[in-house]
């Protein structure tokens, strides 16, 4: 238990569906992140939030839409996804925006399958 | 471009020692992280190196050579629970984390 929870743990959706992934951190951290993890590939950073402000969007398709209503919660809204979007989506948090030795705390991830 | 290389998979025997290597080419360097990820679980922090040398933490040690762009994670007295993927990540000069694809470690009795 890392102090970061994600729901749902598994999600199967069609290409025309709309769904949302939820992340909550109980650590009092100020920065939160969305990553995509595909088999045998490096973690891909998707979005970064610091104090509820988006500070980074790494050329992510618009079918992924993040939302950070407060420093403890982070959402990833999904719509009209493609099969290649099937992956493990990881949420992480850190004390501050990544700098020096700040480690990240990861949630268990949502395993997404797009059919 | 920026790149992190680590072996895809390694196999070792329970009770033995294993060394997982990581080489990197990045725009600047602000530290190197190792994370452990069990199948279906969250990655968890193992170590952080920013200066050259060996950092020891129980059965796990991490080494860094900045001049060679090289690090390794050393696991001693291997236990079955050490079967996991080990992720190497480097923080570049812009404080961006560049991740390797991970090394899957299989421990056999």
Short mmCIF file of N, CA, C and O in Angstrom, two decimals, chain B residues 15-95:
data_model
loop_
_atom_site.label_atom_id
_atom_site.label_comp_id
_atom_site.label_asym_id
_atom_site.label_seq_id
_atom_site.Cartn_x
_atom_site.Cartn_y
_atom_site.Cartn_z
N UNK B 15 18.96 -17.40 -3.18
CA UNK B 15 20.15 -17.39 -2.34
C UNK B 15 21.38 -16.81 -3.01
O UNK B 15 22.38 -16.50 -2.34
N UNK B 16 21.33 -16.63 -4.32
CA UNK B 16 22.49 -16.13 -5.06
C UNK B 16 22.49 -14.60 -5.10
O UNK B 16 21.70 -13.94 -4.42
N UNK B 17 23.42 -14.05 -5.91
CA UNK B 17 23.54 -12.61 -6.12
C UNK B 17 23.29 -12.32 -7.59
O UNK B 17 23.72 -13.09 -8.46
N UNK B 18 22.62 -11.22 -7.87
CA UNK B 18 22.40 -10.83 -9.27
C UNK B 18 22.66 -9.34 -9.42
O UNK B 18 22.39 -8.56 -8.49
N UNK B 19 23.21 -8.96 -10.56
CA UNK B 19 23.48 -7.56 -10.86
C UNK B 19 22.71 -7.15 -12.10
O UNK B 19 22.87 -7.78 -13.17
N UNK B 20 21.89 -6.13 -11.99
CA UNK B 20 21.11 -5.63 -13.12
C UNK B 20 21.71 -4.31 -13.57
O UNK B 20 21.79 -3.36 -12.79
N UNK B 21 22.15 -4.27 -14.81
CA UNK B 21 22.84 -3.09 -15.33
C UNK B 21 21.89 -2.12 -16.02
O UNK B 21 20.85 -2.52 -16.57
N UNK B 22 22.28 -0.87 -16.01
CA UNK B 22 21.52 0.18 -16.67
C UNK B 22 22.52 1.18 -17.25
O UNK B 22 23.38 1.69 -16.52
N UNK B 23 22.45 1.43 -18.55
CA UNK B 23 23.28 2.46 -19.16
C UNK B 23 22.37 3.54 -19.72
O UNK B 23 21.24 3.25 -20.14
N UNK B 24 22.87 4.76 -19.72
CA UNK B 24 22.01 5.87 -20.11
C UNK B 24 22.76 6.91 -20.94
O UNK B 24 23.96 7.10 -20.80
N UNK B 25 22.02 7.55 -21.83
CA UNK B 25 22.48 8.73 -22.56
C UNK B 25 21.37 9.75 -22.44
O UNK B 25 20.28 9.55 -23.01
N UNK B 26 21.63 10.80 -21.69
CA UNK B 26 20.60 11.80 -21.45
C UNK B 26 21.16 13.21 -21.58
O UNK B 26 22.38 13.41 -21.55
N UNK B 27 20.27 14.17 -21.71
CA UNK B 27 20.65 15.57 -21.73
C UNK B 27 20.82 16.03 -20.30
O UNK B 27 19.87 16.47 -19.65
N UNK B 28 22.01 15.95 -19.80
CA UNK B 28 22.27 16.30 -18.42
C UNK B 28 21.89 15.18 -17.47
O UNK B 28 21.31 14.14 -17.86
N UNK B 29 22.18 15.39 -16.20
CA UNK B 29 21.94 14.32 -15.21
C UNK B 29 21.64 14.97 -13.87
O UNK B 29 22.40 15.80 -13.36
N UNK B 30 20.52 14.55 -13.30
CA UNK B 30 20.15 15.03 -11.96
C UNK B 30 19.79 13.87 -11.05
O UNK B 30 19.02 14.04 -10.09
N UNK B 31 20.31 12.69 -11.36
CA UNK B 31 20.08 11.56 -10.47
C UNK B 31 19.50 10.37 -11.20
O UNK B 31 18.91 10.50 -12.27
N UNK B 32 19.70 9.20 -10.61
CA UNK B 32 19.21 7.95 -11.18
C UNK B 32 18.41 7.20 -10.13
O UNK B 32 18.84 7.08 -8.98
N UNK B 33 17.26 6.70 -10.53
CA UNK B 33 16.37 5.99 -9.63
C UNK B 33 16.26 4.52 -10.06
O UNK B 33 16.31 4.20 -11.24
N UNK B 34 16.06 3.66 -9.07
CA UNK B 34 15.66 2.27 -9.32
C UNK B 34 14.32 2.04 -8.61
O UNK B 34 14.13 2.42 -7.46
N UNK B 35 13.41 1.41 -9.35
CA UNK B 35 12.11 1.03 -8.82
C UNK B 35 11.91 -0.47 -9.02
O UNK B 35 12.40 -1.05 -9.98
N UNK B 36 11.14 -1.06 -8.11
CA UNK B 36 10.76 -2.47 -8.22
C UNK B 36 9.27 -2.54 -8.53
O UNK B 36 8.48 -1.81 -7.93
N UNK B 37 8.89 -3.40 -9.46
CA UNK B 37 7.47 -3.55 -9.79
C UNK B 37 7.12 -5.03 -9.88
O UNK B 37 7.53 -5.71 -10.82
N UNK B 38 6.35 -5.51 -8.89
CA UNK B 38 5.82 -6.86 -8.97
C UNK B 38 4.67 -6.89 -9.96
O UNK B 38 3.98 -5.87 -10.16
N UNK B 39 4.46 -8.04 -10.59
CA UNK B 39 3.43 -8.17 -11.61
C UNK B 39 2.08 -7.73 -11.06
O UNK B 39 1.64 -8.19 -10.00
N UNK B 40 1.43 -6.84 -11.78
CA UNK B 40 0.11 -6.37 -11.40
C UNK B 40 0.10 -5.38 -10.25
O UNK B 40 -0.98 -5.05 -9.74
N UNK B 41 1.27 -4.90 -9.85
CA UNK B 41 1.33 -3.98 -8.72
C UNK B 41 2.01 -2.67 -9.11
O UNK B 41 2.52 -2.51 -10.21
N UNK B 42 1.99 -1.73 -8.17
CA UNK B 42 2.60 -0.43 -8.39
C UNK B 42 4.12 -0.51 -8.31
O UNK B 42 4.66 -1.27 -7.51
N UNK B 43 4.83 0.26 -9.12
CA UNK B 43 6.28 0.38 -8.92
C UNK B 43 6.55 1.00 -7.55
O UNK B 43 5.83 1.92 -7.12
N UNK B 44 7.57 0.52 -6.86
CA UNK B 44 7.94 1.09 -5.57
C UNK B 44 9.40 1.48 -5.60
O UNK B 44 10.24 0.79 -6.18
N UNK B 45 9.71 2.58 -4.96
CA UNK B 45 11.04 3.17 -4.95
C UNK B 45 12.03 2.26 -4.22
O UNK B 45 11.74 1.75 -3.14
N UNK B 46 13.20 2.07 -4.85
CA UNK B 46 14.27 1.31 -4.21
C UNK B 46 15.44 2.19 -3.82
O UNK B 46 15.96 2.09 -2.71
N UNK B 47 15.90 3.02 -4.78
CA UNK B 47 17.12 3.77 -4.50
C UNK B 47 17.23 4.99 -5.40
O UNK B 47 16.59 5.08 -6.44
N UNK B 48 18.08 5.91 -4.94
CA UNK B 48 18.39 7.13 -5.70
C UNK B 48 19.88 7.38 -5.58
O UNK B 48 20.42 7.39 -4.47
N UNK B 49 20.55 7.55 -6.72
CA UNK B 49 21.98 7.89 -6.75
C UNK B 49 22.18 9.16 -7.54
O UNK B 49 21.65 9.29 -8.65
N UNK B 50 22.95 10.07 -6.98
CA UNK B 50 23.31 11.29 -7.72
C UNK B 50 24.82 11.48 -7.76
O UNK B 50 25.34 12.15 -8.65
N UNK B 51 25.51 10.87 -6.80
CA UNK B 51 26.97 10.92 -6.77
C UNK B 51 27.53 9.54 -7.10
O UNK B 51 26.87 8.51 -6.89
N UNK B 52 28.75 9.53 -7.63
CA UNK B 52 29.39 8.26 -7.98
C UNK B 52 29.60 7.40 -6.73
O UNK B 52 29.86 7.91 -5.64
N UNK B 53 29.47 6.11 -6.94
CA UNK B 53 29.76 5.20 -5.84
C UNK B 53 28.62 4.27 -5.56
O UNK B 53 27.63 4.19 -6.31
N UNK B 54 28.79 3.54 -4.47
CA UNK B 54 27.85 2.49 -4.09
C UNK B 54 27.01 2.93 -2.90
O UNK B 54 27.53 3.41 -1.90
N UNK B 55 25.70 2.75 -3.03
CA UNK B 55 24.77 3.01 -1.93
C UNK B 55 24.19 1.67 -1.50
O UNK B 55 23.60 0.97 -2.31
N UNK B 56 24.35 1.33 -0.23
CA UNK B 56 23.86 0.03 0.24
C UNK B 56 22.64 0.22 1.12
O UNK B 56 22.60 1.10 1.99
N UNK B 57 21.66 -0.66 0.88
CA UNK B 57 20.42 -0.60 1.66
C UNK B 57 19.95 -2.03 1.87
O UNK B 57 19.19 -2.57 1.09
N UNK B 58 20.43 -2.63 2.95
CA UNK B 58 20.06 -4.02 3.23
C UNK B 58 20.61 -4.96 2.19
O UNK B 58 21.79 -4.91 1.85
N UNK B 59 19.74 -5.80 1.62
CA UNK B 59 20.18 -6.76 0.61
C UNK B 59 20.40 -6.11 -0.75
O UNK B 59 20.97 -6.73 -1.65
N UNK B 60 19.92 -4.88 -0.91
CA UNK B 60 20.01 -4.20 -2.19
C UNK B 60 21.08 -3.11 -2.14
O UNK B 60 21.19 -2.38 -1.16
N UNK B 61 21.85 -2.99 -3.22
CA UNK B 61 22.83 -1.92 -3.36
C UNK B 61 22.69 -1.34 -4.76
O UNK B 61 22.36 -2.06 -5.70
N UNK B 62 22.98 -0.04 -4.88
CA UNK B 62 22.95 0.58 -6.21
C UNK B 62 24.25 1.35 -6.41
O UNK B 62 24.73 2.04 -5.51
N UNK B 63 24.79 1.21 -7.61
CA UNK B 63 26.07 1.83 -7.96
C UNK B 63 25.87 2.79 -9.11
O UNK B 63 25.05 2.57 -9.99
N UNK B 64 26.65 3.87 -9.10
CA UNK B 64 26.58 4.86 -10.18
C UNK B 64 27.98 5.29 -10.61
O UNK B 64 28.84 5.56 -9.76
N UNK B 65 28.17 5.36 -11.93
CA UNK B 65 29.35 5.99 -12.51
C UNK B 65 28.85 7.00 -13.53
O UNK B 65 28.40 6.62 -14.63
N UNK B 66 28.91 8.27 -13.19
CA UNK B 66 28.40 9.31 -14.10
C UNK B 66 29.25 9.44 -15.35
O UNK B 66 28.76 9.69 -16.44
N UNK B 67 30.57 9.26 -15.21
CA UNK B 67 31.46 9.40 -16.36
C UNK B 67 31.18 8.32 -17.40
O UNK B 67 31.37 8.53 -18.60
N UNK B 68 30.73 7.17 -16.96
CA UNK B 68 30.45 6.06 -17.87
C UNK B 68 28.96 5.97 -18.24
O UNK B 68 28.58 5.14 -19.07
N UNK B 69 28.13 6.80 -17.64
CA UNK B 69 26.70 6.70 -17.92
C UNK B 69 26.17 5.33 -17.56
O UNK B 69 25.42 4.70 -18.34
N UNK B 70 26.51 4.87 -16.36
CA UNK B 70 26.27 3.48 -16.01
C UNK B 70 25.87 3.35 -14.55
O UNK B 70 26.40 4.03 -13.66
N UNK B 71 24.91 2.45 -14.33
CA UNK B 71 24.49 2.12 -12.98
C UNK B 71 24.19 0.63 -12.92
O UNK B 71 23.93 -0.01 -13.94
N UNK B 72 24.26 0.08 -11.73
CA UNK B 72 23.74 -1.27 -11.54
C UNK B 72 23.04 -1.38 -10.21
O UNK B 72 23.32 -0.64 -9.26
N UNK B 73 22.12 -2.32 -10.17
CA UNK B 73 21.41 -2.69 -8.94
C UNK B 73 21.88 -4.09 -8.58
O UNK B 73 21.82 -5.00 -9.40
N UNK B 74 22.37 -4.23 -7.37
CA UNK B 74 22.88 -5.51 -6.90
C UNK B 74 21.94 -6.07 -5.84
O UNK B 74 21.65 -5.40 -4.85
N UNK B 75 21.49 -7.27 -6.07
CA UNK B 75 20.59 -7.93 -5.13
C UNK B 75 21.30 -9.15 -4.56
O UNK B 75 21.72 -10.04 -5.30
N UNK B 76 21.41 -9.19 -3.23
CA UNK B 76 22.10 -10.30 -2.57
C UNK B 76 21.10 -11.22 -1.89
O UNK B 76 19.96 -10.83 -1.62
N UNK B 77 21.56 -12.44 -1.60
CA UNK B 77 20.72 -13.41 -0.86
C UNK B 77 19.30 -13.44 -1.43
O UNK B 77 18.32 -13.22 -0.73
N UNK B 78 19.23 -13.69 -2.72
CA UNK B 78 17.96 -13.60 -3.43
C UNK B 78 16.89 -14.46 -2.79
O UNK B 78 17.12 -15.60 -2.38
N UNK B 79 15.68 -13.89 -2.75
CA UNK B 79 14.51 -14.59 -2.25
C UNK B 79 13.47 -14.66 -3.36
O UNK B 79 13.50 -13.84 -4.29
N UNK B 80 12.58 -15.61 -3.25
CA UNK B 80 11.56 -15.79 -4.30
C UNK B 80 10.76 -14.51 -4.49
O UNK B 80 10.37 -14.16 -5.61
N UNK B 81 10.55 -13.77 -3.41
CA UNK B 81 9.76 -12.54 -3.50
C UNK B 81 10.46 -11.44 -4.29
O UNK B 81 9.85 -10.41 -4.61
N UNK B 82 11.74 -11.64 -4.60
CA UNK B 82 12.47 -10.66 -5.41
C UNK B 82 12.13 -10.77 -6.90
O UNK B 82 12.57 -9.94 -7.71
N UNK B 83 11.39 -11.80 -7.26
CA UNK B 83 10.93 -11.93 -8.66
C UNK B 83 10.04 -10.75 -8.97
O UNK B 83 8.98 -10.57 -8.36
N UNK B 84 10.47 -9.92 -9.91
CA UNK B 84 9.77 -8.67 -10.21
C UNK B 84 10.47 -8.03 -11.40
O UNK B 84 11.49 -8.52 -11.88
N UNK B 85 9.91 -6.93 -11.85
CA UNK B 85 10.61 -6.10 -12.84
C UNK B 85 11.31 -4.97 -12.11
O UNK B 85 10.78 -4.43 -11.13
N UNK B 86 12.49 -4.63 -12.60
CA UNK B 86 13.29 -3.56 -11.99
C UNK B 86 13.47 -2.46 -13.02
O UNK B 86 14.00 -2.69 -14.11
N UNK B 87 13.00 -1.26 -12.66
CA UNK B 87 12.97 -0.14 -13.59
C UNK B 87 14.06 0.86 -13.23
O UNK B 87 14.17 1.28 -12.09
N UNK B 88 14.83 1.24 -14.23
CA UNK B 88 15.87 2.27 -14.09
C UNK B 88 15.32 3.55 -14.69
O UNK B 88 14.70 3.53 -15.78
N UNK B 89 15.53 4.68 -14.03
CA UNK B 89 15.06 5.96 -14.56
C UNK B 89 16.09 7.04 -14.23
O UNK B 89 16.63 7.08 -13.13
N UNK B 90 16.34 7.91 -15.19
CA UNK B 90 17.31 8.99 -15.03
C UNK B 90 16.60 10.33 -15.13
O UNK B 90 15.75 10.52 -16.01
N UNK B 91 16.94 11.24 -14.24
CA UNK B 91 16.40 12.59 -14.29
C UNK B 91 17.37 13.46 -15.07
O UNK B 91 18.55 13.57 -14.70
N UNK B 92 16.88 14.08 -16.16
CA UNK B 92 17.78 14.86 -17.00
C UNK B 92 17.91 16.30 -16.47
O UNK B 92 17.43 16.62 -15.39
N UNK B 93 18.56 17.15 -17.24
CA UNK B 93 18.83 18.50 -16.77
C UNK B 93 17.57 19.34 -16.59
O UNK B 93 17.58 20.34 -15.88
N UNK B 94 16.48 18.94 -17.24
CA UNK B 94 15.19 19.63 -17.08
C UNK B 94 14.31 18.97 -16.03
O UNK B 94 13.10 19.26 -15.97
N UNK B 95 14.90 18.09 -15.25
CA UNK B 95 14.16 17.34 -14.22
C UNK B 95 13.06 16.49 -14.82
O UNK B 95 12.03 16.24 -14.19
#
